[in-house]
């Protein structure tokens, strides 16, 4: 009897445990997949207005439906009902130009990934770095839910000529090496191809564009002296990184390039010709012609702005980011500080003039129909350009330059998604799309500064209110202190 009882007791005990585990999983599943954000002012970034509906139903990290609270509020756990309090709901922001770089900064870059989320940046495009394979691994881990951070699109390593100044690039000197390099990028499943011009000359640069384009890649990069932007676009070039290259269109670009190619003028002489009187009308015609060819441009104004004002400001001290960047990370800023300290007052004045001209062109490029991609160029080697924070600064510079808030919002949402060929699943608050969402205290259609006022972020199936976002920041700050201590810095 005693034995039977004990056995029965054990069976009951195991049954209870099993039921508990089962119900935990059942509850866990409901809890983690369905959310209702209601009482929201949903920003339609395509139309540039506020939608009439006020609620978004999220299931398994996707937007299942958009409608009215009363109709969607069915069988949702009470702790997954999120009252937006009439705040503004926008798609997560995209930073279309960052570098997760630095061979000795692997741990630092990894620890900084969640910072992007706290700034509402739910997607980043890594424009190649010396950590190419590591970035690819992070991209995959984030996609699989094993690592928390923004969705990453990456070029892996960039194509360059032999003996370039860049560390960790794919250096090529002929078509065979070009094909080998592209085979490598194929095997890594990179999201686009980046090409730069430090030592890669025009003819092989152009062949690289054509070959990458023929393999179906989006092709981004810099502009070499001995090619016109138009011939690059014709070869399949998708985006110019850094709008300063497009200033060439305000000069006799075709003639300068032709004379350089035929040996009539040197590279220095060509450069000098691009410093003369800028012809605005000619530039606008050039922008329009490139827009017709579908070219996009990532302005990256903030870098130029930081350097142009370098004599006045010491940015790190003023930045929020001083709390989160390790001493080793910010030590990389020094080379540029050293270089800038040798600049003459004339050079500084010239830099400021060039920055002002460059910034003034962004609204004109947008008006001409070029797809503008908001990108910060945040990277350890790009002094005083920070992950997350600098994307917000970049957007504010577009506003200062005269762009309208709805257009600015597009540069950091739908434009990135369109460019990466993901607009069917990302980039806007629409049914069927990935639920990367940011709740703002103020209306971003009135002033883009509203993107600084983040109340909550929804991404990767997780709802992060202000307290959760602040906890992420506290964790990153702790990691920074730990790294500094371990390194004795
Ligand atoms: Zn860059």
Short mmCIF file of N, CA and C in Angstrom, two decimals, residues 153-298:
data_model
loop_
_atom_site.label_atom_id
_atom_site.label_comp_id
_atom_site.label_asym_id
_atom_site.label_seq_id
_atom_site.Cartn_x
_atom_site.Cartn_y
_atom_site.Cartn_z
N UNK A 153 23.08 44.51 -42.68
CA UNK A 153 23.42 44.20 -44.07
C UNK A 153 24.89 44.55 -44.20
N UNK A 154 25.67 43.69 -44.82
CA UNK A 154 27.10 43.99 -44.88
C UNK A 154 27.74 43.65 -46.22
N UNK A 155 28.79 44.42 -46.54
CA UNK A 155 29.57 44.16 -47.75
C UNK A 155 30.72 43.21 -47.46
N UNK A 156 30.90 42.86 -46.17
CA UNK A 156 32.04 42.02 -45.81
C UNK A 156 33.33 42.83 -45.98
N UNK A 157 34.13 42.44 -46.94
CA UNK A 157 35.35 43.19 -47.25
C UNK A 157 35.16 43.96 -48.55
N UNK A 158 35.84 45.10 -48.68
CA UNK A 158 35.65 45.88 -49.91
C UNK A 158 36.72 45.55 -50.94
N UNK A 159 36.42 45.85 -52.20
CA UNK A 159 37.38 45.67 -53.29
C UNK A 159 38.26 46.92 -53.37
N UNK A 160 39.55 46.70 -53.52
CA UNK A 160 40.51 47.81 -53.65
C UNK A 160 41.65 47.39 -54.57
N UNK A 161 42.53 48.33 -54.85
CA UNK A 161 43.73 48.03 -55.62
C UNK A 161 44.81 47.49 -54.70
N UNK A 162 45.95 47.16 -55.29
CA UNK A 162 47.06 46.59 -54.51
C UNK A 162 47.69 47.65 -53.61
N UNK A 163 48.08 47.24 -52.40
CA UNK A 163 48.73 48.13 -51.43
C UNK A 163 47.92 49.38 -51.09
N UNK A 164 46.64 49.23 -50.89
CA UNK A 164 45.83 50.39 -50.51
C UNK A 164 46.11 50.75 -49.06
N UNK A 165 45.63 51.92 -48.64
CA UNK A 165 45.86 52.30 -47.23
C UNK A 165 44.96 51.53 -46.27
N UNK A 166 43.91 50.89 -46.82
CA UNK A 166 42.94 50.22 -45.94
C UNK A 166 43.44 48.85 -45.46
N UNK A 167 43.13 48.57 -44.21
CA UNK A 167 43.43 47.23 -43.67
C UNK A 167 42.28 46.30 -44.04
N UNK A 168 42.60 45.04 -44.27
CA UNK A 168 41.56 44.04 -44.46
C UNK A 168 40.63 44.34 -45.61
N UNK A 169 41.18 44.55 -46.82
CA UNK A 169 40.31 44.67 -48.00
C UNK A 169 40.67 43.56 -48.97
N UNK A 170 39.93 43.43 -50.06
CA UNK A 170 40.24 42.43 -51.08
C UNK A 170 40.95 43.17 -52.20
N UNK A 171 42.27 43.01 -52.27
CA UNK A 171 43.05 43.80 -53.23
C UNK A 171 43.20 43.03 -54.54
N UNK A 172 42.90 43.70 -55.63
CA UNK A 172 42.91 43.05 -56.94
C UNK A 172 43.75 43.86 -57.93
N UNK A 173 44.37 43.14 -58.88
CA UNK A 173 45.16 43.84 -59.90
C UNK A 173 44.75 43.45 -61.31
N UNK A 174 43.85 42.48 -61.44
CA UNK A 174 43.40 42.09 -62.77
C UNK A 174 42.04 41.39 -62.68
N UNK A 175 41.50 41.03 -63.85
CA UNK A 175 40.15 40.44 -63.87
C UNK A 175 40.07 39.10 -63.16
N UNK A 176 41.16 38.33 -63.26
CA UNK A 176 41.14 37.02 -62.61
C UNK A 176 41.01 37.18 -61.10
N UNK A 177 41.80 38.12 -60.56
CA UNK A 177 41.72 38.36 -59.11
C UNK A 177 40.37 38.95 -58.73
N UNK A 178 39.83 39.75 -59.63
CA UNK A 178 38.49 40.31 -59.40
C UNK A 178 37.47 39.19 -59.25
N UNK A 179 37.52 38.22 -60.17
CA UNK A 179 36.57 37.11 -60.10
C UNK A 179 36.76 36.25 -58.86
N UNK A 180 38.03 36.05 -58.49
CA UNK A 180 38.30 35.29 -57.25
C UNK A 180 37.72 36.02 -56.04
N UNK A 181 37.90 37.34 -56.03
CA UNK A 181 37.38 38.14 -54.91
C UNK A 181 35.85 38.03 -54.85
N UNK A 182 35.22 38.12 -56.01
CA UNK A 182 33.75 38.03 -56.04
C UNK A 182 33.27 36.63 -55.65
N UNK A 183 34.05 35.61 -56.02
CA UNK A 183 33.70 34.24 -55.59
C UNK A 183 33.69 34.15 -54.06
N UNK A 184 34.69 34.80 -53.45
CA UNK A 184 34.79 34.80 -52.00
C UNK A 184 33.55 35.48 -51.39
N UNK A 185 33.20 36.64 -51.95
CA UNK A 185 32.04 37.38 -51.43
C UNK A 185 30.75 36.57 -51.64
N UNK A 186 30.69 35.86 -52.78
CA UNK A 186 29.54 34.96 -53.03
C UNK A 186 29.43 33.93 -51.91
N UNK A 187 30.56 33.31 -51.59
CA UNK A 187 30.54 32.22 -50.60
C UNK A 187 30.16 32.74 -49.21
N UNK A 188 30.42 34.01 -48.97
CA UNK A 188 30.05 34.61 -47.68
C UNK A 188 28.60 35.10 -47.66
N UNK A 189 27.96 35.11 -48.81
CA UNK A 189 26.58 35.66 -48.93
C UNK A 189 26.50 37.09 -48.44
N UNK A 190 27.39 37.94 -48.95
CA UNK A 190 27.35 39.36 -48.58
C UNK A 190 26.09 39.99 -49.17
N UNK A 191 25.69 41.12 -48.60
CA UNK A 191 24.44 41.76 -49.01
C UNK A 191 24.63 42.79 -50.12
N UNK A 192 25.85 43.24 -50.31
CA UNK A 192 26.17 44.15 -51.42
C UNK A 192 27.67 44.17 -51.59
N UNK A 193 28.13 44.83 -52.65
CA UNK A 193 29.58 44.91 -52.89
C UNK A 193 30.01 46.36 -52.76
N UNK A 194 31.10 46.58 -52.03
CA UNK A 194 31.64 47.93 -51.88
C UNK A 194 32.99 48.01 -52.58
N UNK A 195 33.18 49.10 -53.35
CA UNK A 195 34.43 49.29 -54.08
C UNK A 195 34.97 50.69 -53.78
N UNK A 196 36.25 50.79 -53.45
CA UNK A 196 36.84 52.11 -53.21
C UNK A 196 38.09 52.31 -54.06
N UNK A 197 38.58 53.56 -54.08
CA UNK A 197 39.48 54.02 -55.13
C UNK A 197 40.88 54.40 -54.67
N UNK A 198 41.29 53.95 -53.49
CA UNK A 198 42.60 54.39 -53.02
C UNK A 198 43.71 54.04 -54.01
N UNK A 199 43.78 52.77 -54.41
CA UNK A 199 44.78 52.41 -55.43
C UNK A 199 44.14 51.67 -56.62
N UNK A 200 42.82 51.53 -56.59
CA UNK A 200 42.14 50.84 -57.70
C UNK A 200 41.86 51.85 -58.81
N UNK A 201 42.43 51.62 -59.96
CA UNK A 201 42.32 52.58 -61.08
C UNK A 201 41.00 52.39 -61.85
N UNK A 202 40.62 53.45 -62.55
CA UNK A 202 39.35 53.50 -63.26
C UNK A 202 38.98 52.26 -64.07
N UNK A 203 39.87 51.81 -64.99
CA UNK A 203 39.47 50.68 -65.85
C UNK A 203 39.07 49.42 -65.07
N UNK A 204 39.87 49.04 -64.06
CA UNK A 204 39.52 47.83 -63.30
C UNK A 204 38.34 48.11 -62.34
N UNK A 205 38.24 49.35 -61.90
CA UNK A 205 37.10 49.76 -61.06
C UNK A 205 35.81 49.55 -61.85
N UNK A 206 35.83 50.01 -63.11
CA UNK A 206 34.62 49.90 -63.96
C UNK A 206 34.28 48.43 -64.23
N UNK A 207 35.32 47.64 -64.47
CA UNK A 207 35.10 46.19 -64.68
C UNK A 207 34.53 45.55 -63.41
N UNK A 208 34.98 46.02 -62.26
CA UNK A 208 34.49 45.47 -60.99
C UNK A 208 33.00 45.77 -60.82
N UNK A 209 32.61 47.00 -61.17
CA UNK A 209 31.18 47.36 -61.08
C UNK A 209 30.38 46.41 -61.97
N UNK A 210 30.84 46.28 -63.22
CA UNK A 210 30.10 45.45 -64.19
C UNK A 210 30.01 44.00 -63.73
N UNK A 211 31.12 43.47 -63.22
CA UNK A 211 31.14 42.05 -62.81
C UNK A 211 30.24 41.82 -61.60
N UNK A 212 30.28 42.74 -60.63
CA UNK A 212 29.45 42.59 -59.43
C UNK A 212 27.97 42.74 -59.81
N UNK A 213 27.71 43.71 -60.67
CA UNK A 213 26.34 43.94 -61.14
C UNK A 213 25.81 42.71 -61.89
N UNK A 214 26.67 42.11 -62.72
CA UNK A 214 26.26 40.93 -63.50
C UNK A 214 25.91 39.76 -62.57
N UNK A 215 26.55 39.74 -61.38
CA UNK A 215 26.23 38.67 -60.42
C UNK A 215 24.99 39.01 -59.58
N UNK A 216 24.37 40.13 -59.89
CA UNK A 216 23.12 40.49 -59.22
C UNK A 216 23.28 41.34 -57.97
N UNK A 217 24.51 41.84 -57.72
CA UNK A 217 24.75 42.61 -56.50
C UNK A 217 24.33 44.08 -56.62
N UNK A 218 23.96 44.63 -55.48
CA UNK A 218 23.88 46.07 -55.29
C UNK A 218 25.34 46.50 -55.18
N UNK A 219 25.73 47.58 -55.88
CA UNK A 219 27.14 47.97 -55.88
C UNK A 219 27.30 49.41 -55.35
N UNK A 220 28.05 49.56 -54.27
CA UNK A 220 28.24 50.87 -53.65
C UNK A 220 29.71 51.21 -53.61
N UNK A 221 30.01 52.50 -53.47
CA UNK A 221 31.41 52.82 -53.29
C UNK A 221 31.74 54.27 -53.50
N UNK A 222 33.05 54.50 -53.60
CA UNK A 222 33.58 55.84 -53.84
C UNK A 222 33.68 56.07 -55.35
N UNK A 223 34.18 57.25 -55.73
CA UNK A 223 34.31 57.58 -57.16
C UNK A 223 35.78 57.85 -57.47
N UNK A 224 36.38 57.05 -58.35
CA UNK A 224 37.78 57.32 -58.70
C UNK A 224 37.90 58.55 -59.61
N UNK A 225 39.08 59.15 -59.61
CA UNK A 225 39.32 60.37 -60.41
C UNK A 225 39.11 60.14 -61.90
N UNK A 226 39.45 58.91 -62.36
CA UNK A 226 39.46 58.68 -63.81
C UNK A 226 38.21 57.99 -64.34
N UNK A 227 37.09 58.20 -63.68
CA UNK A 227 35.79 57.76 -64.22
C UNK A 227 34.78 58.87 -64.00
N UNK A 228 33.80 58.98 -64.91
CA UNK A 228 32.71 59.91 -64.62
C UNK A 228 31.65 59.12 -63.84
N UNK A 229 30.89 59.85 -63.03
CA UNK A 229 29.86 59.17 -62.22
C UNK A 229 28.82 58.55 -63.17
N UNK A 230 28.59 59.23 -64.29
CA UNK A 230 27.60 58.73 -65.25
C UNK A 230 28.02 57.37 -65.82
N UNK A 231 29.29 57.23 -66.20
CA UNK A 231 29.69 55.93 -66.76
C UNK A 231 29.67 54.83 -65.70
N UNK A 232 29.86 55.22 -64.44
CA UNK A 232 29.76 54.24 -63.36
C UNK A 232 28.30 53.78 -63.21
N UNK A 233 27.39 54.77 -63.24
CA UNK A 233 25.96 54.44 -63.12
C UNK A 233 25.53 53.55 -64.29
N UNK A 234 26.02 53.86 -65.48
CA UNK A 234 25.69 53.05 -66.66
C UNK A 234 26.21 51.61 -66.54
N UNK A 235 27.31 51.45 -65.80
CA UNK A 235 27.89 50.11 -65.63
C UNK A 235 27.16 49.29 -64.56
N UNK A 236 26.25 49.97 -63.80
CA UNK A 236 25.50 49.23 -62.79
C UNK A 236 25.81 49.64 -61.36
N UNK A 237 26.43 50.81 -61.20
CA UNK A 237 26.74 51.32 -59.86
C UNK A 237 25.45 51.74 -59.18
N UNK A 238 25.23 51.31 -57.95
CA UNK A 238 23.95 51.56 -57.28
C UNK A 238 23.96 52.80 -56.39
N UNK A 239 25.07 53.02 -55.67
CA UNK A 239 25.09 54.20 -54.80
C UNK A 239 26.49 54.77 -54.63
N UNK A 240 26.52 56.12 -54.61
CA UNK A 240 27.76 56.82 -54.30
C UNK A 240 27.77 57.04 -52.79
N UNK A 241 28.84 56.57 -52.15
CA UNK A 241 28.99 56.79 -50.71
C UNK A 241 29.75 58.11 -50.51
N UNK A 242 29.15 59.02 -49.80
CA UNK A 242 29.66 60.38 -49.52
C UNK A 242 29.30 61.31 -50.69
N UNK A 243 28.34 62.20 -50.43
CA UNK A 243 27.84 63.07 -51.50
C UNK A 243 28.87 64.07 -51.98
N UNK A 244 29.97 64.25 -51.25
CA UNK A 244 31.00 65.21 -51.68
C UNK A 244 31.53 64.84 -53.06
N UNK A 245 31.51 63.56 -53.41
CA UNK A 245 31.96 63.17 -54.76
C UNK A 245 31.08 63.80 -55.85
N UNK A 246 29.81 64.01 -55.52
CA UNK A 246 28.89 64.54 -56.54
C UNK A 246 29.11 66.02 -56.83
N UNK A 247 29.95 66.68 -55.99
CA UNK A 247 30.25 68.09 -56.25
C UNK A 247 30.97 68.23 -57.59
N UNK A 248 31.59 67.14 -58.05
CA UNK A 248 32.26 67.18 -59.36
C UNK A 248 31.31 67.58 -60.48
N UNK A 249 30.02 67.33 -60.26
CA UNK A 249 29.04 67.62 -61.30
C UNK A 249 28.84 69.12 -61.50
N UNK A 250 29.31 69.93 -60.55
CA UNK A 250 29.23 71.39 -60.68
C UNK A 250 30.41 71.95 -61.47
N UNK A 251 31.22 71.07 -62.00
CA UNK A 251 32.39 71.47 -62.83
C UNK A 251 32.31 70.72 -64.16
N UNK A 252 33.35 70.87 -64.98
CA UNK A 252 33.34 70.17 -66.27
C UNK A 252 33.88 68.75 -66.08
N UNK A 253 33.12 67.95 -65.38
CA UNK A 253 33.59 66.61 -64.99
C UNK A 253 34.04 65.78 -66.19
N UNK A 254 33.21 65.75 -67.24
CA UNK A 254 33.53 64.90 -68.40
C UNK A 254 34.86 65.29 -69.02
N UNK A 255 35.04 66.61 -69.18
CA UNK A 255 36.26 67.12 -69.80
C UNK A 255 37.47 66.84 -68.91
N UNK A 256 37.31 67.06 -67.61
CA UNK A 256 38.42 66.84 -66.67
C UNK A 256 38.84 65.36 -66.69
N UNK A 257 37.85 64.48 -66.66
CA UNK A 257 38.14 63.04 -66.67
C UNK A 257 38.82 62.64 -67.98
N UNK A 258 38.30 63.17 -69.10
CA UNK A 258 38.88 62.84 -70.42
C UNK A 258 40.33 63.31 -70.49
N UNK A 259 40.60 64.54 -70.01
CA UNK A 259 41.96 65.07 -70.06
C UNK A 259 42.91 64.32 -69.13
N UNK A 260 42.37 63.86 -68.02
CA UNK A 260 43.19 63.08 -67.08
C UNK A 260 43.54 61.73 -67.70
N UNK A 261 42.55 61.11 -68.35
CA UNK A 261 42.77 59.79 -68.96
C UNK A 261 43.77 59.86 -70.11
N UNK A 262 43.71 60.94 -70.88
CA UNK A 262 44.61 61.05 -72.04
C UNK A 262 45.99 61.56 -71.63
N UNK A 263 46.15 61.88 -70.35
CA UNK A 263 47.45 62.33 -69.87
C UNK A 263 47.70 63.83 -70.09
N UNK A 264 46.67 64.55 -70.54
CA UNK A 264 46.82 66.00 -70.75
C UNK A 264 47.02 66.74 -69.44
N UNK A 265 46.37 66.26 -68.38
CA UNK A 265 46.53 66.87 -67.05
C UNK A 265 46.85 65.78 -66.02
N UNK A 266 47.45 66.22 -64.92
CA UNK A 266 47.79 65.27 -63.84
C UNK A 266 46.61 65.18 -62.87
N UNK A 267 46.70 64.24 -61.93
CA UNK A 267 45.64 64.09 -60.93
C UNK A 267 45.55 65.34 -60.06
N UNK A 268 46.71 65.92 -59.72
CA UNK A 268 46.72 67.16 -58.92
C UNK A 268 46.02 68.28 -59.67
N UNK A 269 46.34 68.38 -60.97
CA UNK A 269 45.69 69.44 -61.77
C UNK A 269 44.18 69.21 -61.86
N UNK A 270 43.81 67.95 -61.99
CA UNK A 270 42.37 67.63 -62.04
C UNK A 270 41.71 68.04 -60.73
N UNK A 271 42.38 67.73 -59.63
CA UNK A 271 41.85 68.10 -58.32
C UNK A 271 41.68 69.61 -58.19
N UNK A 272 42.67 70.35 -58.68
CA UNK A 272 42.60 71.81 -58.62
C UNK A 272 41.43 72.36 -59.42
N UNK A 273 41.17 71.70 -60.57
CA UNK A 273 40.06 72.15 -61.41
C UNK A 273 38.71 71.99 -60.69
N UNK A 274 38.65 71.01 -59.78
CA UNK A 274 37.41 70.81 -59.02
C UNK A 274 37.28 71.77 -57.83
N UNK A 275 38.27 72.67 -57.66
CA UNK A 275 38.21 73.62 -56.54
C UNK A 275 37.72 74.99 -56.99
N UNK A 276 37.53 75.17 -58.30
CA UNK A 276 37.15 76.50 -58.80
C UNK A 276 35.70 76.86 -58.53
N UNK A 277 35.17 77.71 -59.40
CA UNK A 277 33.78 78.19 -59.25
C UNK A 277 32.79 77.05 -59.49
N UNK A 278 31.93 76.79 -58.53
CA UNK A 278 30.95 75.71 -58.61
C UNK A 278 29.72 76.20 -59.37
N UNK A 279 29.33 75.48 -60.41
CA UNK A 279 28.18 75.87 -61.24
C UNK A 279 26.94 75.10 -60.78
N UNK A 280 26.07 75.80 -60.07
CA UNK A 280 24.90 75.14 -59.47
C UNK A 280 23.96 74.54 -60.51
N UNK A 281 23.70 75.28 -61.58
CA UNK A 281 22.76 74.78 -62.59
C UNK A 281 23.28 73.50 -63.24
N UNK A 282 24.58 73.52 -63.53
CA UNK A 282 25.21 72.34 -64.13
C UNK A 282 25.10 71.14 -63.18
N UNK A 283 25.31 71.40 -61.90
CA UNK A 283 25.25 70.32 -60.90
C UNK A 283 23.84 69.74 -60.87
N UNK A 284 22.83 70.58 -60.85
CA UNK A 284 21.44 70.11 -60.77
C UNK A 284 21.12 69.24 -61.99
N UNK A 285 21.56 69.69 -63.17
CA UNK A 285 21.34 68.87 -64.38
C UNK A 285 22.00 67.51 -64.23
N UNK A 286 23.20 67.52 -63.65
CA UNK A 286 23.93 66.26 -63.41
C UNK A 286 23.17 65.35 -62.45
N UNK A 287 22.62 65.95 -61.36
CA UNK A 287 21.86 65.15 -60.38
C UNK A 287 20.66 64.52 -61.07
N UNK A 288 19.98 65.33 -61.90
CA UNK A 288 18.76 64.83 -62.57
C UNK A 288 19.09 63.66 -63.51
N UNK A 289 20.20 63.81 -64.23
CA UNK A 289 20.60 62.75 -65.17
C UNK A 289 20.89 61.44 -64.41
N UNK A 290 21.58 61.57 -63.27
CA UNK A 290 21.91 60.37 -62.48
C UNK A 290 20.67 59.78 -61.81
N UNK A 291 19.75 60.65 -61.43
CA UNK A 291 18.50 60.17 -60.81
C UNK A 291 17.74 59.30 -61.81
N UNK A 292 17.75 59.70 -63.07
CA UNK A 292 17.05 58.92 -64.11
C UNK A 292 17.67 57.53 -64.25
N UNK A 293 18.94 57.41 -63.92
CA UNK A 293 19.62 56.12 -64.01
C UNK A 293 19.45 55.31 -62.72
N UNK A 294 18.69 55.87 -61.76
CA UNK A 294 18.38 55.14 -60.53
C UNK A 294 19.47 55.16 -59.47
N UNK A 295 20.39 56.11 -59.58
CA UNK A 295 21.50 56.16 -58.61
C UNK A 295 21.02 56.65 -57.24
N UNK A 296 21.59 56.08 -56.20
CA UNK A 296 21.33 56.54 -54.83
C UNK A 296 22.61 57.19 -54.30
N UNK A 297 22.44 58.00 -53.25
CA UNK A 297 23.62 58.62 -52.64
C UNK A 297 23.47 58.65 -51.12
N UNK A 298 24.55 58.30 -50.44
CA UNK A 298 24.59 58.37 -48.98
C UNK A 298 25.44 59.59 -48.62
#
